[in-house]
Coordinates of C-alpha atoms and ligand atoms in Angstrom, one line a residue:
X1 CA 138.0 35.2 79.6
X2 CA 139.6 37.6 82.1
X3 CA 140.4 41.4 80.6
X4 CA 143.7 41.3 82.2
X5 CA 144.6 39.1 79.6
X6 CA 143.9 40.7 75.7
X7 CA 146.4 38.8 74.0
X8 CA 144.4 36.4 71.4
X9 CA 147.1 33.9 72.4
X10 CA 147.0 34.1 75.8
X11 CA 143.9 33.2 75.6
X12 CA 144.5 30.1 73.5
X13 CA 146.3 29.4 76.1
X14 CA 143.9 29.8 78.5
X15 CA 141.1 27.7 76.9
X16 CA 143.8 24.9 76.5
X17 CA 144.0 25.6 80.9
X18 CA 140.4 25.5 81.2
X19 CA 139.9 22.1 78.5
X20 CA 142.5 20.5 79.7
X21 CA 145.2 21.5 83.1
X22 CA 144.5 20.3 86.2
X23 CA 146.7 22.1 88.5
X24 CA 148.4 21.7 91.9
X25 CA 146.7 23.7 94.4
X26 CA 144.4 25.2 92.7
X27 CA 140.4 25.8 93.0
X28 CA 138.9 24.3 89.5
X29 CA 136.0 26.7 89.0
X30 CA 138.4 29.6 89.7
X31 CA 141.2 28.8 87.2
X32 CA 138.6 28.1 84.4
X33 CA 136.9 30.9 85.3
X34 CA 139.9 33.3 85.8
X35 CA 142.2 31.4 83.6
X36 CA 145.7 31.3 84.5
X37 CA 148.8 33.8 84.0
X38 CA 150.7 32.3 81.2
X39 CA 154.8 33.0 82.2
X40 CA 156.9 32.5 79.0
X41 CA 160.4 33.7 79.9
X42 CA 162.6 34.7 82.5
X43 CA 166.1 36.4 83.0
X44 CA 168.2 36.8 85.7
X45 CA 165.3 37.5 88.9
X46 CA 162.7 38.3 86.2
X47 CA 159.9 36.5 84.5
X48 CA 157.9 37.8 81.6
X49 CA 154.2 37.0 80.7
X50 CA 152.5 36.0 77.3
X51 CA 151.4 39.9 77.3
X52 CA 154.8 41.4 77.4
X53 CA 154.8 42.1 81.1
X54 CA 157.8 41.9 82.8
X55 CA 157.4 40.4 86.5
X56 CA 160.3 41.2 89.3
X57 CA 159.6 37.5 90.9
X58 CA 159.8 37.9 94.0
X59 CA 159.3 33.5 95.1
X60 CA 161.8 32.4 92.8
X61 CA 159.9 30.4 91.0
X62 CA 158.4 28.2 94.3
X63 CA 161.3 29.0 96.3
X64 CA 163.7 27.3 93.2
X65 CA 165.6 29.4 91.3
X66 CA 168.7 30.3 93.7
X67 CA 170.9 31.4 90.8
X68 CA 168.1 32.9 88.8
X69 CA 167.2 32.0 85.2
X70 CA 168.5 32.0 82.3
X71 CA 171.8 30.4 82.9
X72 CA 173.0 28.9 80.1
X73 CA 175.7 26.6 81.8
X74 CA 172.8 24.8 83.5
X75 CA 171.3 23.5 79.9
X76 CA 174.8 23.2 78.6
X77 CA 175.6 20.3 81.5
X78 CA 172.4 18.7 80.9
X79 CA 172.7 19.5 77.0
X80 CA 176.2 17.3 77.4
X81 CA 174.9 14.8 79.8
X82 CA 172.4 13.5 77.7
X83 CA 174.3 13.0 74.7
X84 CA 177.1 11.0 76.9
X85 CA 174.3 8.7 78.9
X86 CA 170.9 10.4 79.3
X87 CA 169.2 7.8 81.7
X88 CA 170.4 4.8 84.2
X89 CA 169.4 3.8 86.9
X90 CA 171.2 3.2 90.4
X91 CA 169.5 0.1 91.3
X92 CA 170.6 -3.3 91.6
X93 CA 174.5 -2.7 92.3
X94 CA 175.4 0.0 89.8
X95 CA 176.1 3.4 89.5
X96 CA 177.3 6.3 86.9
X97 CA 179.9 9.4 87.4
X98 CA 177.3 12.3 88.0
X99 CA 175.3 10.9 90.9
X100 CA 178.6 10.0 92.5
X101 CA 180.2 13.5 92.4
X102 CA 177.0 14.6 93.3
X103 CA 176.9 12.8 96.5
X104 CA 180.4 13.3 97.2
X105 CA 180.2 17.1 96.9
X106 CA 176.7 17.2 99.0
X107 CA 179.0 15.6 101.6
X108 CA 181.2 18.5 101.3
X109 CA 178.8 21.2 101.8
X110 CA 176.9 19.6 104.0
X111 CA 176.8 20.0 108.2
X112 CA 179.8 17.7 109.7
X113 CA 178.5 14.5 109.9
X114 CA 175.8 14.3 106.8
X115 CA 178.2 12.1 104.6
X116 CA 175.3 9.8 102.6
X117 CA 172.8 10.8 100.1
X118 CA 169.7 8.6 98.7
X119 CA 168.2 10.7 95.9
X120 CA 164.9 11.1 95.3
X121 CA 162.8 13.0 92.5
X122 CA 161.3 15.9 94.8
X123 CA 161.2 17.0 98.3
X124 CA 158.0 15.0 98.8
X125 CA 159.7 11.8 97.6
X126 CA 162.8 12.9 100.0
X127 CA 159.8 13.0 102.8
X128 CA 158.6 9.5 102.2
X129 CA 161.9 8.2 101.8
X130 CA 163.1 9.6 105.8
X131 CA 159.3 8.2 106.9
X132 CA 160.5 4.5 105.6
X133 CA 163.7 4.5 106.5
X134 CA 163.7 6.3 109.9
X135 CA 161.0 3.3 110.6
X136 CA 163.4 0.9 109.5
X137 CA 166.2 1.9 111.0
X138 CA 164.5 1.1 114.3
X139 CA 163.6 -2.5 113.0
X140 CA 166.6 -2.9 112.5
X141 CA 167.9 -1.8 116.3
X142 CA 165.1 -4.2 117.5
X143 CA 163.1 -1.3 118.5
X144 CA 160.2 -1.8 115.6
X145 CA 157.3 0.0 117.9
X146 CA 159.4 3.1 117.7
X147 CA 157.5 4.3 115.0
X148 CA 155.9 8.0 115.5
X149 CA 156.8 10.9 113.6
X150 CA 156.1 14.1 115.5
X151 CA 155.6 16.9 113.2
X152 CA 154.3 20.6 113.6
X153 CA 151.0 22.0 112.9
X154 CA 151.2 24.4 109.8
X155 CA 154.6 22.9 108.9
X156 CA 154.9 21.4 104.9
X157 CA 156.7 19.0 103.9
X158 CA 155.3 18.2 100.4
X159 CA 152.0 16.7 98.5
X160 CA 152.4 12.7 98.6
X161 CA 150.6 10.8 101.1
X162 CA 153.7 11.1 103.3
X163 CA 154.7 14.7 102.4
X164 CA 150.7 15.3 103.4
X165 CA 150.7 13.7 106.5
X166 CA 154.2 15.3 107.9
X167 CA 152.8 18.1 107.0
X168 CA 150.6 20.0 109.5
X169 CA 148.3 21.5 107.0
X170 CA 144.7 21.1 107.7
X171 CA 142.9 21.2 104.4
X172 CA 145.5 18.6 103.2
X173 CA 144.9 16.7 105.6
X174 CA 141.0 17.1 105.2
X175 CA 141.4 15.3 101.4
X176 CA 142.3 11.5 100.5
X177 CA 143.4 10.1 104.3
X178 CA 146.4 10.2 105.9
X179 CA 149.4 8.0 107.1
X180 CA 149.1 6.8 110.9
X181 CA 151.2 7.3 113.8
X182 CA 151.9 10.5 112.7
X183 CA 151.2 13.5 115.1
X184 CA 151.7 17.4 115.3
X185 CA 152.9 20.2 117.8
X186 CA 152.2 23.8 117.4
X187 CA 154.3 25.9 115.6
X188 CA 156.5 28.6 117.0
X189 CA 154.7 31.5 115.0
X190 CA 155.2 34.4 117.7
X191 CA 153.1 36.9 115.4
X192 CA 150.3 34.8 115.5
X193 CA 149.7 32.6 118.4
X194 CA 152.2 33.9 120.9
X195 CA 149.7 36.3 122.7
X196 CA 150.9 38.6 125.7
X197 CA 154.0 36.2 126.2
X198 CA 157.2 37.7 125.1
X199 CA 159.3 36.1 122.1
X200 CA 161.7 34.2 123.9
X201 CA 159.0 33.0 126.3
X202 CA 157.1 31.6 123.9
X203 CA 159.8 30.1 121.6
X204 CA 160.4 27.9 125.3
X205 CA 156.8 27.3 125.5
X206 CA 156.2 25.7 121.9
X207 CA 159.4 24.1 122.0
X208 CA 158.3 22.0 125.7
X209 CA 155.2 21.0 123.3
X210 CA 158.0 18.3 121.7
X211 CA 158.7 17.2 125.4
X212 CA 155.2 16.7 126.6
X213 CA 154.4 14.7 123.0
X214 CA 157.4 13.0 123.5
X215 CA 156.8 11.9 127.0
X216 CA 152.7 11.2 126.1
X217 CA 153.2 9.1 123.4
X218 CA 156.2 7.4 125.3
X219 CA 159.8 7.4 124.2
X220 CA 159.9 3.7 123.4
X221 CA 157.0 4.5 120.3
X222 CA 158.7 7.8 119.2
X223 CA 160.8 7.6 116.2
X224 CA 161.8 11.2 114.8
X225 CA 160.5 14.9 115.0
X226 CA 161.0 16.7 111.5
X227 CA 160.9 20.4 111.1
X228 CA 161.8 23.0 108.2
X229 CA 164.3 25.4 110.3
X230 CA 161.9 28.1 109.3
X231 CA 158.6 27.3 107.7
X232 CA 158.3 28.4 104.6
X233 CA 154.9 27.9 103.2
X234 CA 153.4 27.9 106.5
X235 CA 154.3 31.9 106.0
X236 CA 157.6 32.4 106.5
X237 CA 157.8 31.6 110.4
X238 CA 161.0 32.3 112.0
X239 CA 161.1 31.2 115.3
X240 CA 161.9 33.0 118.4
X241 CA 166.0 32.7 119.3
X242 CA 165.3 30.6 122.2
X243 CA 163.4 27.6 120.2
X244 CA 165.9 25.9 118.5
X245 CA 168.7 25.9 121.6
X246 CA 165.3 24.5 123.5
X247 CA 164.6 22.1 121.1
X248 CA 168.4 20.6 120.6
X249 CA 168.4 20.6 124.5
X250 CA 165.5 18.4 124.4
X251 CA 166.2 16.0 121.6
X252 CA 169.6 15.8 123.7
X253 CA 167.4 14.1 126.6
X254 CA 165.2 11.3 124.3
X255 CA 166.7 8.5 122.0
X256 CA 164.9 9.8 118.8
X257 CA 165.9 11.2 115.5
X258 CA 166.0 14.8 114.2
X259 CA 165.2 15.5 110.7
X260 CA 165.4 18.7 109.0
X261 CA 163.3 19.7 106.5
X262 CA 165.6 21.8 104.2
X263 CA 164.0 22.2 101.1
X264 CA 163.4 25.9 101.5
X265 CA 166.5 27.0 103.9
X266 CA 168.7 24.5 101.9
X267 CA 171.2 26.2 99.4
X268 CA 171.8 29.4 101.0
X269 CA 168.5 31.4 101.3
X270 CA 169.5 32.2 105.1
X271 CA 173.2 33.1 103.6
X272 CA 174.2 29.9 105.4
X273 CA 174.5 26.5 103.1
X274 CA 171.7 25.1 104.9
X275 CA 169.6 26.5 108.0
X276 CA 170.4 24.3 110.3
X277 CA 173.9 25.5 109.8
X278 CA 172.5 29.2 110.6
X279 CA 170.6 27.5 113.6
X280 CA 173.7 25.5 115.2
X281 CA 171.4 22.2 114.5
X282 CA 173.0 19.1 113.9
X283 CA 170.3 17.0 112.5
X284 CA 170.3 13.2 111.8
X285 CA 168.5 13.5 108.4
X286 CA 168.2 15.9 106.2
X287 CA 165.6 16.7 103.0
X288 CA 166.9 18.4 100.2
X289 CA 165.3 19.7 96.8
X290 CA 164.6 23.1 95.4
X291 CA 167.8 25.1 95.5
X292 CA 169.4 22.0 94.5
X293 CA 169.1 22.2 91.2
X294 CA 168.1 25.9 91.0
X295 CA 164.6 24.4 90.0
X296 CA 166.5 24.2 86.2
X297 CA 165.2 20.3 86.5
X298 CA 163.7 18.2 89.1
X299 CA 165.1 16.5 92.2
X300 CA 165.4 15.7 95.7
X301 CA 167.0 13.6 98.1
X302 CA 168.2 12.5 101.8
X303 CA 171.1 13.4 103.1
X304 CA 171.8 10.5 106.2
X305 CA 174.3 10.8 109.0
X306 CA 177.4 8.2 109.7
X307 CA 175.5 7.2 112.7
X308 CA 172.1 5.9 110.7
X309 CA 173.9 4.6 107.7
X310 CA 176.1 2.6 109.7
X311 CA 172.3 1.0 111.4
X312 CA 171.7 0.9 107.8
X313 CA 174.3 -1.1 106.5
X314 CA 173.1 -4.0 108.9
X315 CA 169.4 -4.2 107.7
X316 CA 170.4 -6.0 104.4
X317 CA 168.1 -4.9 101.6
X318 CA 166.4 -1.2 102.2
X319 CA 163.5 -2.1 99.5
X320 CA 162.9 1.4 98.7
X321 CA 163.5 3.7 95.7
X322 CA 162.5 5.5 92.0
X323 CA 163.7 5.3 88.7
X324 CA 164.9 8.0 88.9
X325 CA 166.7 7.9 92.0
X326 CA 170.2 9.8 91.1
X327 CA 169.1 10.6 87.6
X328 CA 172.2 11.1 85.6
X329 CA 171.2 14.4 84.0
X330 CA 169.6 16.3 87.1
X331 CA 172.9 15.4 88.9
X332 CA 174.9 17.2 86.0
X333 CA 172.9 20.0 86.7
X334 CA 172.8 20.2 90.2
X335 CA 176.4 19.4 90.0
X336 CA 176.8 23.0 87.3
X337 CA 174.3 24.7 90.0
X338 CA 176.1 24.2 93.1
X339 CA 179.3 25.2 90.9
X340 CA 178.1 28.4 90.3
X341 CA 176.8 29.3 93.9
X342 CA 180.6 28.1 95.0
X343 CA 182.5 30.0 92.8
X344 CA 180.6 33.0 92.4
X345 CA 180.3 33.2 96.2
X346 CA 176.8 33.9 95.8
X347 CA 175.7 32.4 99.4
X348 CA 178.5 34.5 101.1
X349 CA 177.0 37.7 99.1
X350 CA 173.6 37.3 101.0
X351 CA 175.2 36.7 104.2
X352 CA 176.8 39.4 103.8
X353 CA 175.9 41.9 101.8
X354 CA 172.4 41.6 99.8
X355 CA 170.8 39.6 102.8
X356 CA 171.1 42.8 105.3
X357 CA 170.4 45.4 102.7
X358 CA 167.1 43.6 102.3
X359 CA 165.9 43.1 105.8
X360 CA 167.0 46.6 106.5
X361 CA 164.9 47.8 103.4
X362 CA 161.9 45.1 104.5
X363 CA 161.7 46.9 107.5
X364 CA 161.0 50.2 106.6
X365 CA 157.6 49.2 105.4
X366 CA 156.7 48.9 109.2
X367 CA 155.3 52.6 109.2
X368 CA 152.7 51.3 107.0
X369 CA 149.5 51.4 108.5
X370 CA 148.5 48.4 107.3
X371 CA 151.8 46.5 108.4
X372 CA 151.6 45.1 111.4
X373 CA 155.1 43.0 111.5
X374 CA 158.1 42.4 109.0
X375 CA 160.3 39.5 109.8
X376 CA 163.3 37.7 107.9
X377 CA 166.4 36.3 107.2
X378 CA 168.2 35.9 104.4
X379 CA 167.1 36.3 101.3
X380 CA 163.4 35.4 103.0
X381 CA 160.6 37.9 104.3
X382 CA 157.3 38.3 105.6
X383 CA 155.0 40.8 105.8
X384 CA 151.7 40.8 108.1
X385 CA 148.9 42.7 107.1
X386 CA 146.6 43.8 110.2
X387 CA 143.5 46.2 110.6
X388 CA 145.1 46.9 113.8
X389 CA 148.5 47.2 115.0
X390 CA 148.5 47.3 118.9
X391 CA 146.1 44.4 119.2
X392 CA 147.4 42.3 115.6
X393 CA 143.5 42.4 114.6
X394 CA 142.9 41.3 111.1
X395 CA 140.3 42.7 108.6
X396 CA 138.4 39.3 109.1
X397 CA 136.7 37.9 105.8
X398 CA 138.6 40.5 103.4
X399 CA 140.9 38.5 101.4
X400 CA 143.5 41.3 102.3
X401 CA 146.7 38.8 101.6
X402 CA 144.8 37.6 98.0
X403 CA 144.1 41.2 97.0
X404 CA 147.3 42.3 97.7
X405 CA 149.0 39.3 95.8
X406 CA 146.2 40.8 93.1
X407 CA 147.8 44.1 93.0
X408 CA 151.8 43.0 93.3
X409 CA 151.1 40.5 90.1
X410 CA 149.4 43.7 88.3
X411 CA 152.1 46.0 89.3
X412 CA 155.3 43.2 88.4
X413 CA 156.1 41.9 91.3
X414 CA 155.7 38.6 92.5
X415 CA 154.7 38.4 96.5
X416 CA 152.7 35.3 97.4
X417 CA 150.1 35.2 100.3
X418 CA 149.5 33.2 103.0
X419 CA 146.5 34.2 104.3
X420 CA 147.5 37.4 105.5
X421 CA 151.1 37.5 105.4
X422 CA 152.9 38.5 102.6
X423 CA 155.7 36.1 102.1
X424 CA 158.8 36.9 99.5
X425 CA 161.9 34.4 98.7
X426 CA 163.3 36.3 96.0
X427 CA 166.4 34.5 93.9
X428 CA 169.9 34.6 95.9
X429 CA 171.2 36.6 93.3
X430 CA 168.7 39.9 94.0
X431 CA 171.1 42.8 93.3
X432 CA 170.7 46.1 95.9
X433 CA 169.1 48.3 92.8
X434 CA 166.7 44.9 92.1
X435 CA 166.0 45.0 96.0
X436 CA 165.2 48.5 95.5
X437 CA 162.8 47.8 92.8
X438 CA 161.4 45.0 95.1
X439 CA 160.8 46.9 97.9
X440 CA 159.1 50.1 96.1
X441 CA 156.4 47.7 94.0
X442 CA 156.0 46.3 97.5
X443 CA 154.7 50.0 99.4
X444 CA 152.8 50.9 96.0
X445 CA 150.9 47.5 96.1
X446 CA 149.9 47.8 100.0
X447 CA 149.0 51.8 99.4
X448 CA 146.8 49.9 96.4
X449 CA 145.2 47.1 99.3
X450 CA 144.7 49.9 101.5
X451 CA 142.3 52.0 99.3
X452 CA 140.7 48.5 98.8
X453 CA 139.9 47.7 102.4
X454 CA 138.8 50.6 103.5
X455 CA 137.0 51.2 100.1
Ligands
PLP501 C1 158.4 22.3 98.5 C2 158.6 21.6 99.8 C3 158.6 20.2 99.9 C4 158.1 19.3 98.8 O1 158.9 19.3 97.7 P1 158.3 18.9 96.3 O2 159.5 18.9 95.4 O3 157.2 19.8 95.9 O4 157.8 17.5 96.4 C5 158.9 19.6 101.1 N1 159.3 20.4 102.1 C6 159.4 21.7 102.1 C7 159.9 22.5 103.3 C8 159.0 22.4 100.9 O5 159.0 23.7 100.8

């Protein structure tokens, strides 16, 4: 049992992990071995752990909680939705009120033209959902070998066999096979892979990857692209200004569908309702989950535009959907969710106000020697950790993203690691003095990872 954790029943907890948790994404031996942090509370952006710690969370939960927790109204609409009709289902010609607002006000928010919603349970299920009907919306335009789905390497789009395969991540696509006719671009990660070329040069370059896919495969076979607007857990990629006007330019040119990926950037974490609204994209598709419902309960869905439903509504049946497709009492909270982020004018705040003040204070970790880059948007950042700043070297085979993730749990704050990049997504509702508090755990922690490496 780890010394970290001295509370006798944390550790009850632990052994109960160990016995009996399998969890996502995690290495077996470690966990059991390690045993995981038990979170019991949380308030506002902060979580507390079954040893009294309190935890500034700097991911919102997994990129969830938008309004932060502990809002009562949230469990008082579900509270009231389950005593009035806790569960049907939206199959077979009927309906109930909550799903209906919902779609109606999704409409609302949405970009112009996103006027249809099919629900799903999670972002994964909103995935597989676009795969199958993006393939039969060609069926049903008599174009049925129009069937690829370009992708981009490192992008995510969620854990099912669909979600997996969209997604450009190699050791998930290393376990249990993968869907065909799917294929992958490189991503436009400028920090990384963009070399001597300058930004803008090389948000053109990876953005002419689409056209020569495009054109390889043939347009006749090629039946949507999907992308996040920015990656999130690919590390909080934002790509160069000139990628997206590239891309749209491109899409312009070939009869295929665009489909954004808004899980992340959905619900105002770039202080825009949804990115592609911050990007000037106007996709055909669009997946939605996370901010959604704050995280407070589960679901997702697909928002569809005018132009596909319309192909739609001549396919007769679309034999596709879940239980709990619409589910009555996640609607009444994501209805009470997107209330709140309305009325309290919470997106406009980190457009505004919050958004900048965190950027500006991101930033000033760049004299750091072990910074190398600090990008963001929004209420999202990233933070590169390098051996060596001129050249963006690495200290290869040192863990440097995992030890500092180490230290920021130990100290409270929650910064997750992606390889070496720091990444943060802290709730929408981050005050400035909160920021502060963000930003200060954030310099101790890499002082900490310094002593570390070159210990
Ligand atoms: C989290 C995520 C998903 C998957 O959502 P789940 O609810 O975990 O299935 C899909 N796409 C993106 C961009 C995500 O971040």
């Amino acid at each position: 049992m780890n010394a970290r954790f001295s509370n006798p029943q944390t550790q009850q907890w632990q052994a109960m992990s160990r016995d009996h948790h399998l969890a996502p994404f995690s290495d077996y031996q470690q966990l059991s071995d390690a045993g995981p942090r038990i979170i019991v509370r949380g308030d506002g952006v902060y979580v507390w752990d079954s040893e009294g710690n309190q935890i500034l969370d700097g991911m919102a939960g997994l990129w969830c909680a938008a309004i932060g927790y502990g809002r009562h109204e949230l469990a008082d609409a579900a509270s009231a939705q389950m005593k009035e009709l806790p569960f049907y289902n939206t199959f077979f010609m009927t309906a109930h009120p909550p799903v209906l607002e919902l779609a109606r006000t999704l409409a609302e928010i949405a970009p112009a033209g996103l006027n249809q919603v099919f629900f799903t349970g999670s972002g994964s299920e909103g995935n597989d959902t676009m795969l199958r009907m993006v393939r039969h919306y060609w069926a049903i335009k008599g174009q049925p070998e129009k069937k690829v789905i370009i992708g981009r390497v490192n992008g995510y789009h969620g854990s099912t066999l669909a979600g997996a395969s969209l997604g450009g991540m190699r050791g998930m696509h290393d376990q249990g096979g993968l869907i065909p006719d799917i294929v992958h671009i490189p991503q436009p990660y400028w920090y990384g892979e963009g070399g001597d070329m300058s930004p803008d040069a090389f948000g053109i370059w990876a953005a002419e990857q689409l056209e020569q896919k495009i054109l390889e495969i043939g347009v006749d076979k090629v039946a949507a692209f999907i992308a996040e607007p920015i990656q999130g857990a690919g590390g909080v990629i934002i790509p160069p200004e000139s990628y997206w006007p590239k891309v749209r330019e491109i899409l312009a040119r070939y009869d295929i569908l665009f489909v954004a990926d808004e899980v992340i950037c959905g619900f105002g974490r770039t202080g825009e309702w949804f990115g592609s609204d911050y990007y000037g994209n106007s996709p055909d598709l669009m997946t939605i989950a996370k901010g959604l419902t704050s995280g407070y309960i589960p679901m997702g869905g697909l928002l569809v535009s005018d132009k596909v439903a319309a192909v739609l509504k001549q396919g007769g049946d679309f034999n596709h959907g879940f239980t709990y497709s619409g589910h009555p009492v996640a609607a009444a909270v994501a209805l009470e969710n997107i209330r709140i982020l309305r009325e309290e004018e919470i997106i406009e705040r980190v457009r505004e106000q919050t958004g900048p003040y965190l950027q500006q204070r991101l930033r000033e970790l760049l004299d750091h020697p072990l910074v190398g880059e600090v990008r963001g948007l929004g209420m999202l950042g990233a933070i590169e950790l390098v051996k060596d700043k001129a050249s963006r070297g690495r200290y290869v085979g040192k863990g440097a993203g995992m030890i500092c993730r180490g230290h920021c749990f130990n100290n409270g704050l929650v910064m997750r690691a992606v390889g070496d990049t720091m990444i943060i997504a802290p709730p929408l509702v981050i005050s400035e003095v909160e920021i502060d508090e963000l930003v200060s755990k954030a310099r101790l922690c890499l002082d900490l990872t310094l002593q570390d490496l070159q210990g």
